[in-house]
Amino acid sequence: MAGTIDPSAYRDAVVVLATAGVIVPFAKRFRVNSVVAFMACGAVLGPYGLGGLGAKIPILSTITVSSAEALAGPAELGVAFLLFVIGLELSYERLKTMRRLVFGLGLGQVAFSAAAIGAIAYGFGQPAAAALLIGTALALSSTAMVVELLSAHRRITSSAGRASFAILLCQDLAVIPLLFLVSVLGAQNGGSLLAGLTQALLQAIAAIAAIVVIGRLAMRPLFRLVASTDSSESFMAATLLVALGTGLIAAGAGLSMGLGAFIAGLLLAETEYRRAIEVTIEPFKSLLIGVFFLTVGMSVNPAALAAQPVAILSIAAGLFLAKVAITFLFARYFKLSVPTALETAIMVGPGGEFAFVLLTASVAAKLVDQNAAALVLAGVSLTMIFLPLAARMARKLSARLAPAVKIPDEANILPPDDHAPRAIVVGLGRVGRLVGEMLSQHKVPYISLDADPAVVATQRRAGRPAFYGNATQPDFLRLCGLEEATALIVTIDNPRAVDEIVAAARGVRQDLVIVARARDAKHARHLYELGVNDAVPETIEASLQLSEAALVGLGVPMGLVIASVHQRRDDFRSELKPASAPQPALPRHARSRRL
């Protein structure tokens, strides 16, 4: 007979899964950052929130966590997986490519921020070792939040995105000797600070040297053997074994589990299995990092915030302003433009998750006073909550401070005003250029529009009818002959801009044929509601072309394949196009050609 199951044993797991599976997606619908959502849930459901009322209101104990220690294990795994993935990303080639920003701008930001913040902490009465640890912990920013915000707004490849990523990369590298430093200082019991720092750095160098030797000998053969079994389960098991096993070995040696996981990531970074491992580890990493931020939120005590609001707000504001000023000055020293330097500085200005890792370890090693750490971490929490708003402010300031674009002479040419019927192609990327070539091949007159003057100038030099301007403005579309146009073809890959262009064009002409590029099926439905004649979803078209190539390659007659592809395309169009969507009539030019 099976034993009786105690539901309370699974309560914390259910709270975590409910937060990750229900609350965070719901928060994202309102554009709330997932890290902020996890921290907010931790504050509400933790021991200082509803969890503290569990004794008085028993029903609350089923949906809350009464103690942050209950999730300490999964939270530490979250940090370990984060460091494991960071280790995977620290390939030699990436560091070599970005070495100037990583070891110049990044190292300068970390060193001077740590020195400035540490000096302030020392001035407020903290011992030298504690001041050093507080300074270095607060000098680090939130890799998880900054990268997510940059990716969400497609800024990761911008100048500010690359500079921010380089600084974060240097900070991630700095975590390893800092973890050594905490271990060494904790074991020294009041020894020399300089000696402890020197020993920590030497140990870090020795560990990295050992990693290179062991990695060359063991990791590649292990994963080659596992990959040869062609078993995804075995590959996943081997990945988890390496990440967690190395972490546990490091913990057994008196170091942090995260440090061991980082070493495992470095071991695998140069192997051909790196990308497959990243894909395998992603679901575990995201969930466990969420648990870590959940515990971070649980450490926020509203009563303590209310008791010392001025001190905590001063720490948060001082931390942010000090890091922004130092980062901005270093960015300008490395010849980044003012808009790029300012956006980069604001993005890395708030504190990060490693402040909690380092200061929690420092408190456990009795290097930092618990009350001081709690006060500092409360200020860090406020800066992290403020980060999404700061990122939005940074983008706006960067756009406002950006120098005016110098328009080449070729892009200053106005569109023709002869009122001749032409098709209008918006976008001069690969898709737009191909559309223009097809129109030319079939002798269909057209002009192309683009908001990038350099691209327009290049296309005009090549003899193509390209013109510069913002196609989201109805007046510009009229200037380009929209009122006489035979069709409008929108080829750009920015969904919001596509929507604005379609709405502007439909506001000028109701009978215009509009064909627009859509991101996916959901975007296509939205475009049909805006009044396009045809929306072409990238994902569906790619699938149809892959299917066509595969069927022909398998020997199916070409005619049958083409017919079936056309049928599926029509089926998709019927499914995506709502019955209530407007059906614009063909313009007079198209009707005359059909007749």
mmCIF file of C-alpha atoms in Angstrom, residues 130-504:
data_model
loop_
_atom_site.group_PDB
_atom_site.id
_atom_site.type_symbol
_atom_site.label_atom_id
_atom_site.label_comp_id
_atom_site.label_asym_id
_atom_site.label_seq_id
_atom_site.Cartn_x
_atom_site.Cartn_y
_atom_site.Cartn_z
ATOM 1 C CA ALA A 130 33.656 44.650 4.330
ATOM 2 C CA ALA A 131 34.008 47.921 2.413
ATOM 3 C CA LEU A 132 35.934 46.138 -0.363
ATOM 4 C CA LEU A 133 33.290 43.418 -0.675
ATOM 5 C CA ILE A 134 30.403 45.907 -0.620
ATOM 6 C CA GLY A 135 32.136 48.053 -3.254
ATOM 7 C CA THR A 136 32.847 45.146 -5.605
ATOM 8 C CA ALA A 137 29.380 43.631 -5.124
ATOM 9 C CA LEU A 138 27.621 46.898 -5.934
ATOM 10 C CA ALA A 139 29.898 47.604 -8.904
ATOM 11 C CA LEU A 140 28.302 44.637 -10.704
ATOM 12 C CA SER A 141 25.110 44.996 -12.731
ATOM 13 C CA SER A 142 22.282 42.616 -13.601
ATOM 14 C CA THR A 143 23.332 40.477 -16.569
ATOM 15 C CA ALA A 144 19.968 38.704 -16.654
ATOM 16 C CA MET A 145 17.884 41.897 -16.725
ATOM 17 C CA VAL A 146 20.066 44.033 -18.997
ATOM 18 C CA VAL A 147 20.462 41.348 -21.671
ATOM 19 C CA GLU A 148 16.727 40.595 -21.584
ATOM 20 C CA LEU A 149 15.831 44.286 -21.962
ATOM 21 C CA LEU A 150 18.313 44.795 -24.793
ATOM 22 C CA SER A 151 17.054 41.704 -26.619
ATOM 23 C CA ALA A 152 13.393 42.634 -26.158
ATOM 24 C CA HIS A 153 13.942 46.014 -27.835
ATOM 25 C CA ARG A 154 16.412 44.721 -30.442
ATOM 26 C CA ARG A 155 19.231 46.817 -28.997
ATOM 27 C CA ILE A 156 21.743 44.007 -28.392
ATOM 28 C CA THR A 157 23.566 44.747 -31.674
ATOM 29 C CA SER A 158 23.426 48.543 -31.297
ATOM 30 C CA SER A 159 26.497 50.498 -30.179
ATOM 31 C CA ALA A 160 25.084 50.843 -26.660
ATOM 32 C CA GLY A 161 24.084 47.161 -26.652
ATOM 33 C CA ARG A 162 27.598 45.999 -27.553
ATOM 34 C CA ALA A 163 29.191 48.322 -24.990
ATOM 35 C CA SER A 164 26.768 47.206 -22.258
ATOM 36 C CA PHE A 165 27.366 43.552 -23.114
ATOM 37 C CA ALA A 166 31.145 44.048 -22.966
ATOM 38 C CA ILE A 167 30.876 45.590 -19.488
ATOM 39 C CA LEU A 168 28.595 42.767 -18.338
ATOM 40 C CA LEU A 169 31.044 40.225 -19.733
ATOM 41 C CA CYS A 170 33.881 41.771 -17.734
ATOM 42 C CA GLN A 171 31.695 41.828 -14.622
ATOM 43 C CA ASP A 172 30.857 38.153 -15.075
ATOM 44 C CA LEU A 173 34.574 37.390 -15.296
ATOM 45 C CA ALA A 174 35.157 39.430 -12.128
ATOM 46 C CA VAL A 175 32.688 37.297 -10.161
ATOM 47 C CA ILE A 176 35.096 34.357 -10.108
ATOM 48 C CA PRO A 177 38.042 35.992 -8.292
ATOM 49 C CA LEU A 178 35.519 37.725 -6.031
ATOM 50 C CA LEU A 179 34.061 34.372 -5.005
ATOM 51 C CA PHE A 180 37.618 33.215 -4.304
ATOM 52 C CA LEU A 181 38.185 36.386 -2.305
ATOM 53 C CA VAL A 182 35.185 35.735 -0.069
ATOM 54 C CA SER A 183 36.343 32.157 0.558
ATOM 55 C CA VAL A 184 39.913 33.195 1.341
ATOM 56 C CA LEU A 185 39.022 36.147 3.578
ATOM 57 C CA GLY A 186 36.458 34.043 5.406
ATOM 58 C CA ALA A 187 39.102 31.408 6.140
ATOM 59 C CA GLN A 188 41.744 33.926 7.219
ATOM 60 C CA ASN A 189 39.891 35.262 10.259
ATOM 61 C CA GLY A 190 41.242 38.789 10.147
ATOM 62 C CA GLY A 191 44.392 38.261 8.093
ATOM 63 C CA SER A 192 45.918 40.787 5.739
ATOM 64 C CA LEU A 193 43.487 42.116 3.137
ATOM 65 C CA LEU A 194 46.217 42.498 0.506
ATOM 66 C CA ALA A 195 47.473 38.985 1.138
ATOM 67 C CA GLY A 196 43.944 37.635 0.833
ATOM 68 C CA LEU A 197 43.375 39.440 -2.461
ATOM 69 C CA THR A 198 46.699 38.217 -3.864
ATOM 70 C CA GLN A 199 45.961 34.648 -2.832
ATOM 71 C CA ALA A 200 42.482 34.852 -4.377
ATOM 72 C CA LEU A 201 43.863 36.037 -7.707
ATOM 73 C CA LEU A 202 46.585 33.384 -7.721
ATOM 74 C CA GLN A 203 44.043 30.683 -6.988
ATOM 75 C CA ALA A 204 41.820 31.965 -9.794
ATOM 76 C CA ILE A 205 44.737 31.854 -12.261
ATOM 77 C CA ALA A 206 45.689 28.363 -11.127
ATOM 78 C CA ALA A 207 42.108 27.155 -11.426
ATOM 79 C CA ILE A 208 41.743 28.528 -14.982
ATOM 80 C CA ALA A 209 45.038 26.860 -15.967
ATOM 81 C CA ALA A 210 43.783 23.555 -14.565
ATOM 82 C CA ILE A 211 40.487 24.013 -16.414
ATOM 83 C CA VAL A 212 42.276 24.307 -19.763
ATOM 84 C CA VAL A 213 44.255 21.099 -19.189
ATOM 85 C CA ILE A 214 41.339 19.040 -17.870
ATOM 86 C CA GLY A 215 38.933 20.379 -20.482
ATOM 87 C CA ARG A 216 41.222 19.394 -23.348
ATOM 88 C CA LEU A 217 41.551 15.883 -21.976
ATOM 89 C CA ALA A 218 38.136 14.941 -20.625
ATOM 90 C CA MET A 219 35.118 16.984 -21.677
ATOM 91 C CA ARG A 220 35.243 16.632 -25.451
ATOM 92 C CA PRO A 221 35.635 12.797 -25.367
ATOM 93 C CA LEU A 222 32.796 12.540 -22.819
ATOM 94 C CA PHE A 223 30.310 14.460 -24.949
ATOM 95 C CA ARG A 224 31.483 12.755 -28.135
ATOM 96 C CA LEU A 225 30.626 9.431 -26.501
ATOM 97 C CA VAL A 226 27.226 10.668 -25.305
ATOM 98 C CA ALA A 227 26.391 12.283 -28.662
ATOM 99 C CA SER A 228 27.195 9.024 -30.476
ATOM 100 C CA THR A 229 24.257 7.352 -28.688
ATOM 101 C CA ASP A 230 21.871 9.773 -30.465
ATOM 102 C CA SER A 231 19.837 10.003 -27.259
ATOM 103 C CA SER A 232 18.561 13.429 -26.207
ATOM 104 C CA GLU A 233 17.924 12.082 -22.698
ATOM 105 C CA SER A 234 21.551 10.968 -22.342
ATOM 106 C CA PHE A 235 22.807 14.316 -23.648
ATOM 107 C CA MET A 236 20.625 16.174 -21.151
ATOM 108 C CA ALA A 237 21.763 13.923 -18.326
ATOM 109 C CA ALA A 238 25.435 14.430 -19.215
ATOM 110 C CA THR A 239 24.961 18.214 -19.349
ATOM 111 C CA LEU A 240 23.274 18.319 -15.944
ATOM 112 C CA LEU A 241 25.884 15.943 -14.533
ATOM 113 C CA VAL A 242 28.751 18.184 -15.629
ATOM 114 C CA ALA A 243 27.075 21.414 -14.450
ATOM 115 C CA LEU A 244 25.917 20.113 -11.072
ATOM 116 C CA GLY A 245 28.744 17.643 -10.477
ATOM 117 C CA THR A 246 31.444 20.250 -10.938
ATOM 118 C CA GLY A 247 29.501 22.611 -8.711
ATOM 119 C CA LEU A 248 29.207 20.020 -5.946
ATOM 120 C CA ILE A 249 32.917 19.182 -6.198
ATOM 121 C CA ALA A 250 33.764 22.875 -5.815
ATOM 122 C CA ALA A 251 31.386 23.167 -2.860
ATOM 123 C CA GLY A 252 33.018 20.139 -1.259
ATOM 124 C CA ALA A 253 36.396 21.842 -1.643
ATOM 125 C CA GLY A 254 35.137 24.867 0.288
ATOM 126 C CA LEU A 255 34.407 27.035 -2.746
ATOM 127 C CA SER A 256 31.029 28.141 -4.068
ATOM 128 C CA MET A 257 28.811 25.885 -6.160
ATOM 129 C CA GLY A 258 28.430 28.663 -8.714
ATOM 130 C CA LEU A 259 32.195 28.811 -9.177
ATOM 131 C CA GLY A 260 32.275 25.098 -9.973
ATOM 132 C CA ALA A 261 29.467 25.477 -12.495
ATOM 133 C CA PHE A 262 31.301 28.375 -14.124
ATOM 134 C CA ILE A 263 34.380 26.170 -14.492
ATOM 135 C CA ALA A 264 32.206 23.508 -16.145
ATOM 136 C CA GLY A 265 30.935 26.091 -18.621
ATOM 137 C CA LEU A 266 34.483 27.120 -19.490
ATOM 138 C CA LEU A 267 35.384 23.470 -20.038
ATOM 139 C CA LEU A 268 32.684 23.153 -22.669
ATOM 140 C CA ALA A 269 32.864 26.619 -24.262
ATOM 141 C CA GLU A 270 35.431 25.633 -26.892
ATOM 142 C CA THR A 271 33.814 22.311 -27.866
ATOM 143 C CA GLU A 272 31.530 21.697 -30.829
ATOM 144 C CA TYR A 273 28.730 20.801 -28.391
ATOM 145 C CA ARG A 274 28.448 24.304 -26.940
ATOM 146 C CA ARG A 275 25.285 25.372 -28.805
ATOM 147 C CA ALA A 276 23.494 22.078 -28.161
ATOM 148 C CA ILE A 277 24.328 22.372 -24.459
ATOM 149 C CA GLU A 278 22.981 25.940 -24.321
ATOM 150 C CA VAL A 279 19.676 24.783 -25.822
ATOM 151 C CA THR A 280 19.504 21.841 -23.422
ATOM 152 C CA ILE A 281 20.185 23.926 -20.333
ATOM 153 C CA GLU A 282 17.952 26.912 -21.198
ATOM 154 C CA PRO A 283 14.645 25.679 -19.623
ATOM 155 C CA PHE A 284 16.360 24.662 -16.368
ATOM 156 C CA LYS A 285 18.378 27.873 -16.223
ATOM 157 C CA SER A 286 15.390 30.164 -16.734
ATOM 158 C CA LEU A 287 13.251 28.448 -14.112
ATOM 159 C CA LEU A 288 15.983 28.163 -11.496
ATOM 160 C CA ILE A 289 17.142 31.758 -12.012
ATOM 161 C CA GLY A 290 13.495 32.694 -11.466
ATOM 162 C CA VAL A 291 13.654 30.859 -8.129
ATOM 163 C CA PHE A 292 16.741 32.873 -7.238
ATOM 164 C CA PHE A 293 14.986 36.163 -7.929
ATOM 165 C CA LEU A 294 11.966 34.881 -6.016
ATOM 166 C CA THR A 295 14.190 34.454 -2.955
ATOM 167 C CA VAL A 296 15.665 37.905 -3.590
ATOM 168 C CA GLY A 297 12.158 39.335 -3.376
ATOM 169 C CA MET A 298 11.547 37.392 -0.171
ATOM 170 C CA SER A 299 14.494 39.146 1.440
ATOM 171 C CA VAL A 300 12.792 42.532 1.021
ATOM 172 C CA ASN A 301 11.278 43.476 4.368
ATOM 173 C CA PRO A 302 8.665 46.242 3.976
ATOM 174 C CA ALA A 303 8.924 46.972 7.691
ATOM 175 C CA ALA A 304 12.665 47.600 7.365
ATOM 176 C CA LEU A 305 12.041 49.767 4.319
ATOM 177 C CA ALA A 306 9.512 51.768 6.280
ATOM 178 C CA ALA A 307 11.883 52.047 9.249
ATOM 179 C CA GLN A 308 14.809 53.428 7.220
ATOM 180 C CA PRO A 309 13.374 54.812 3.984
ATOM 181 C CA VAL A 310 15.803 57.711 3.705
ATOM 182 C CA ALA A 311 18.872 55.490 4.121
ATOM 183 C CA ILE A 312 17.671 52.908 1.597
ATOM 184 C CA LEU A 313 16.594 55.496 -0.971
ATOM 185 C CA SER A 314 19.932 57.278 -0.511
ATOM 186 C CA ILE A 315 21.819 54.018 -1.124
ATOM 187 C CA ALA A 316 19.763 53.289 -4.253
ATOM 188 C CA ALA A 317 20.103 56.806 -5.670
ATOM 189 C CA GLY A 318 23.777 57.098 -4.757
ATOM 190 C CA LEU A 319 24.602 53.711 -6.268
ATOM 191 C CA PHE A 320 22.824 54.506 -9.515
ATOM 192 C CA LEU A 321 24.263 58.017 -9.927
ATOM 193 C CA ALA A 322 27.818 56.975 -9.016
ATOM 194 C CA LYS A 323 27.883 54.075 -11.492
ATOM 195 C CA VAL A 324 26.258 56.146 -14.244
ATOM 196 C CA ALA A 325 28.815 58.943 -13.821
ATOM 197 C CA ILE A 326 31.829 56.586 -13.755
ATOM 198 C CA THR A 327 30.601 54.482 -16.687
ATOM 199 C CA PHE A 328 29.777 57.562 -18.762
ATOM 200 C CA LEU A 329 33.238 59.044 -18.232
ATOM 201 C CA PHE A 330 34.980 55.795 -19.138
ATOM 202 C CA ALA A 331 32.754 55.328 -22.187
ATOM 203 C CA ARG A 332 33.658 58.809 -23.403
ATOM 204 C CA TYR A 333 37.337 58.043 -22.737
ATOM 205 C CA PHE A 334 36.983 55.055 -25.054
ATOM 206 C CA LYS A 335 35.551 57.404 -27.691
ATOM 207 C CA LEU A 336 31.940 56.245 -27.559
ATOM 208 C CA SER A 337 29.484 58.914 -28.676
ATOM 209 C CA VAL A 338 27.536 60.867 -26.046
ATOM 210 C CA PRO A 339 24.196 59.084 -26.778
ATOM 211 C CA THR A 340 25.882 55.645 -26.691
ATOM 212 C CA ALA A 341 27.859 56.446 -23.540
ATOM 213 C CA LEU A 342 24.774 57.753 -21.745
ATOM 214 C CA GLU A 343 22.565 54.789 -22.706
ATOM 215 C CA THR A 344 25.304 52.336 -21.703
ATOM 216 C CA ALA A 345 25.845 54.070 -18.364
ATOM 217 C CA ILE A 346 22.146 54.067 -17.507
ATOM 218 C CA MET A 347 21.767 50.385 -18.447
ATOM 219 C CA VAL A 348 24.576 49.228 -16.144
ATOM 220 C CA GLY A 349 23.869 51.819 -13.419
ATOM 221 C CA PRO A 350 21.562 49.693 -11.221
ATOM 222 C CA GLY A 351 22.881 46.866 -9.064
ATOM 223 C CA GLY A 352 22.574 43.212 -9.997
ATOM 224 C CA GLU A 353 21.940 39.682 -8.861
ATOM 225 C CA PHE A 354 25.583 39.029 -7.975
ATOM 226 C CA ALA A 355 25.358 41.619 -5.208
ATOM 227 C CA PHE A 356 23.030 39.178 -3.450
ATOM 228 C CA VAL A 357 25.326 36.227 -4.162
ATOM 229 C CA LEU A 358 28.490 37.943 -2.920
ATOM 230 C CA LEU A 359 27.013 39.747 0.084
ATOM 231 C CA THR A 360 25.060 36.690 1.222
ATOM 232 C CA ALA A 361 28.289 34.668 1.079
ATOM 233 C CA SER A 362 30.120 37.499 2.872
ATOM 234 C CA VAL A 363 27.555 37.533 5.680
ATOM 235 C CA ALA A 364 27.829 33.745 6.006
ATOM 236 C CA ALA A 365 31.633 34.102 6.239
ATOM 237 C CA LYS A 366 31.172 36.851 8.865
ATOM 238 C CA LEU A 367 32.947 39.409 6.710
ATOM 239 C CA VAL A 368 30.019 41.835 6.419
ATOM 240 C CA ASP A 369 27.551 42.763 9.133
ATOM 241 C CA GLN A 370 24.115 41.283 8.487
ATOM 242 C CA ASN A 371 22.231 44.518 9.168
ATOM 243 C CA ALA A 372 24.509 46.513 6.855
ATOM 244 C CA ALA A 373 24.125 43.890 4.118
ATOM 245 C CA ALA A 374 20.331 43.926 4.464
ATOM 246 C CA LEU A 375 20.289 47.719 4.145
ATOM 247 C CA VAL A 376 22.542 47.675 1.085
ATOM 248 C CA LEU A 377 20.626 44.851 -0.605
ATOM 249 C CA ALA A 378 17.345 46.695 -0.084
ATOM 250 C CA GLY A 379 18.833 49.614 -2.027
ATOM 251 C CA VAL A 380 20.065 47.240 -4.754
ATOM 252 C CA SER A 381 16.552 45.761 -5.028
ATOM 253 C CA LEU A 382 15.104 49.226 -5.643
ATOM 254 C CA THR A 383 17.606 49.926 -8.433
ATOM 255 C CA MET A 384 16.782 46.596 -10.112
ATOM 256 C CA ILE A 385 13.063 47.318 -9.965
ATOM 257 C CA PHE A 386 13.807 50.731 -11.480
ATOM 258 C CA LEU A 387 15.887 49.247 -14.334
ATOM 259 C CA PRO A 388 13.090 48.734 -16.946
ATOM 260 C CA LEU A 389 12.034 52.367 -16.506
ATOM 261 C CA ALA A 390 15.672 53.464 -16.651
ATOM 262 C CA ALA A 391 16.146 51.478 -19.878
ATOM 263 C CA ARG A 392 13.176 53.243 -21.476
ATOM 264 C CA MET A 393 14.558 56.596 -20.348
ATOM 265 C CA ALA A 394 17.970 55.667 -21.765
ATOM 266 C CA ARG A 395 16.529 54.851 -25.199
ATOM 267 C CA LYS A 396 14.640 58.149 -25.350
ATOM 268 C CA LEU A 397 17.634 60.207 -24.237
ATOM 269 C CA SER A 398 19.873 58.404 -26.708
ATOM 270 C CA ALA A 399 17.451 59.073 -29.560
ATOM 271 C CA ARG A 400 17.099 62.738 -28.573
ATOM 272 C CA LEU A 401 20.850 63.297 -28.276
ATOM 273 C CA ALA A 402 21.719 61.415 -31.458
ATOM 274 C CA PRO A 403 23.293 63.747 -34.013
ATOM 275 C CA ALA A 404 21.247 64.628 -37.043
ATOM 276 C CA VAL A 405 21.734 62.154 -39.846
ATOM 277 C CA LYS A 406 23.713 63.585 -42.734
ATOM 278 C CA ILE A 407 21.717 62.745 -45.811
ATOM 279 C CA PRO A 408 23.794 61.965 -48.936
ATOM 280 C CA ASP A 409 23.048 64.039 -52.011
ATOM 281 C CA GLU A 410 21.627 60.983 -53.766
ATOM 282 C CA ALA A 411 19.017 60.593 -51.014
ATOM 283 C CA ASN A 412 17.888 64.233 -51.241
ATOM 284 C CA ILE A 413 16.167 63.682 -54.575
ATOM 285 C CA LEU A 414 12.381 64.116 -54.324
ATOM 286 C CA PRO A 415 9.998 61.439 -55.583
ATOM 287 C CA PRO A 416 8.544 62.025 -59.081
ATOM 288 C CA ASP A 417 5.478 64.306 -59.186
ATOM 289 C CA ASP A 418 4.180 63.319 -62.634
ATOM 290 C CA HIS A 419 1.129 61.533 -61.089
ATOM 291 C CA ALA A 420 1.932 58.397 -63.087
ATOM 292 C CA PRO A 421 0.540 55.134 -61.682
ATOM 293 C CA ARG A 422 3.303 53.142 -59.974
ATOM 294 C CA ALA A 423 3.667 50.512 -57.301
ATOM 295 C CA ILE A 424 5.292 51.718 -54.076
ATOM 296 C CA VAL A 425 7.698 49.359 -52.290
ATOM 297 C CA VAL A 426 8.513 50.300 -48.686
ATOM 298 C CA GLY A 427 11.858 48.932 -47.538
ATOM 299 C CA LEU A 428 15.155 48.400 -49.320
ATOM 300 C CA GLY A 429 16.370 45.359 -47.442
ATOM 301 C CA ARG A 430 16.875 41.992 -49.101
ATOM 302 C CA VAL A 431 13.135 41.385 -49.393
ATOM 303 C CA GLY A 432 12.398 44.853 -50.763
ATOM 304 C CA ARG A 433 15.203 44.659 -53.315
ATOM 305 C CA LEU A 434 13.980 41.263 -54.539
ATOM 306 C CA VAL A 435 10.423 42.577 -54.878
ATOM 307 C CA GLY A 436 11.757 45.511 -56.906
ATOM 308 C CA GLU A 437 13.695 43.153 -59.182
ATOM 309 C CA MET A 438 10.567 41.056 -59.804
ATOM 310 C CA LEU A 439 8.532 44.163 -60.611
ATOM 311 C CA SER A 440 11.203 45.319 -63.065
ATOM 312 C CA GLN A 441 11.338 41.877 -64.669
ATOM 313 C CA HIS A 442 7.594 42.050 -65.353
ATOM 314 C CA LYS A 443 7.780 45.672 -66.576
ATOM 315 C CA VAL A 444 5.742 47.030 -63.654
ATOM 316 C CA PRO A 445 6.755 50.657 -62.846
ATOM 317 C CA TYR A 446 7.573 51.244 -59.181
ATOM 318 C CA ILE A 447 9.495 53.364 -56.684
ATOM 319 C CA SER A 448 11.123 52.211 -53.424
ATOM 320 C CA LEU A 449 11.150 54.077 -50.107
ATOM 321 C CA ASP A 450 13.455 53.661 -47.115
ATOM 322 C CA ALA A 451 14.263 55.603 -43.947
ATOM 323 C CA ASP A 452 18.012 54.853 -44.154
ATOM 324 C CA PRO A 453 19.678 57.547 -46.298
ATOM 325 C CA ALA A 454 22.845 55.496 -46.813
ATOM 326 C CA VAL A 455 20.849 52.557 -48.200
ATOM 327 C CA VAL A 456 18.857 54.886 -50.451
ATOM 328 C CA ALA A 457 22.052 56.491 -51.767
ATOM 329 C CA THR A 458 23.580 53.076 -52.512
ATOM 330 C CA GLN A 459 20.482 51.919 -54.395
ATOM 331 C CA ARG A 460 20.277 55.139 -56.410
ATOM 332 C CA ARG A 461 23.917 54.754 -57.456
ATOM 333 C CA ALA A 462 22.947 51.277 -58.674
ATOM 334 C CA GLY A 463 20.278 52.854 -60.883
ATOM 335 C CA ARG A 464 17.210 51.882 -58.858
ATOM 336 C CA PRO A 465 14.277 54.290 -58.219
ATOM 337 C CA ALA A 466 14.898 54.699 -54.458
ATOM 338 C CA PHE A 467 13.817 57.666 -52.325
ATOM 339 C CA TYR A 468 14.435 58.672 -48.719
ATOM 340 C CA GLY A 469 11.657 59.375 -46.230
ATOM 341 C CA ASN A 470 9.398 58.161 -43.436
ATOM 342 C CA ALA A 471 6.608 56.052 -44.906
ATOM 343 C CA THR A 472 4.567 56.179 -41.688
ATOM 344 C CA GLN A 473 3.646 59.802 -42.511
ATOM 345 C CA PRO A 474 0.557 60.193 -44.731
ATOM 346 C CA ASP A 475 1.858 63.449 -46.234
ATOM 347 C CA PHE A 476 5.049 61.755 -47.398
ATOM 348 C CA LEU A 477 3.044 58.905 -48.933
ATOM 349 C CA ARG A 478 0.933 61.453 -50.820
ATOM 350 C CA LEU A 479 4.115 63.131 -52.042
ATOM 351 C CA CYS A 480 5.258 59.745 -53.345
ATOM 352 C CA GLY A 481 2.090 59.385 -55.410
ATOM 353 C CA LEU A 482 0.003 57.178 -53.156
ATOM 354 C CA GLU A 483 -3.228 58.632 -54.515
ATOM 355 C CA GLU A 484 -2.298 57.345 -58.008
ATOM 356 C CA ALA A 485 -0.367 54.249 -56.908
ATOM 357 C CA THR A 486 -1.295 50.820 -58.267
ATOM 358 C CA ALA A 487 -0.231 49.027 -55.069
ATOM 359 C CA LEU A 488 1.666 49.447 -51.800
ATOM 360 C CA ILE A 489 4.075 46.642 -50.867
ATOM 361 C CA VAL A 490 5.473 46.842 -47.304
ATOM 362 C CA THR A 491 8.604 44.688 -46.912
ATOM 363 C CA ILE A 492 10.220 45.939 -43.682
ATOM 364 C CA ASP A 493 10.626 43.599 -40.687
ATOM 365 C CA ASN A 494 9.486 45.997 -37.937
ATOM 366 C CA PRO A 495 5.884 44.972 -37.054
ATOM 367 C CA ARG A 496 5.019 48.263 -35.364
ATOM 368 C CA ALA A 497 6.241 50.303 -38.344
ATOM 369 C CA VAL A 498 4.360 47.997 -40.745
ATOM 370 C CA ASP A 499 1.160 48.643 -38.782
ATOM 371 C CA GLU A 500 1.701 52.412 -38.882
ATOM 372 C CA ILE A 501 2.411 52.421 -42.614
ATOM 373 C CA VAL A 502 -0.669 50.332 -43.419
ATOM 374 C CA ALA A 503 -2.884 52.529 -41.233
ATOM 375 C CA ALA A 504 -1.492 55.709 -42.816
#
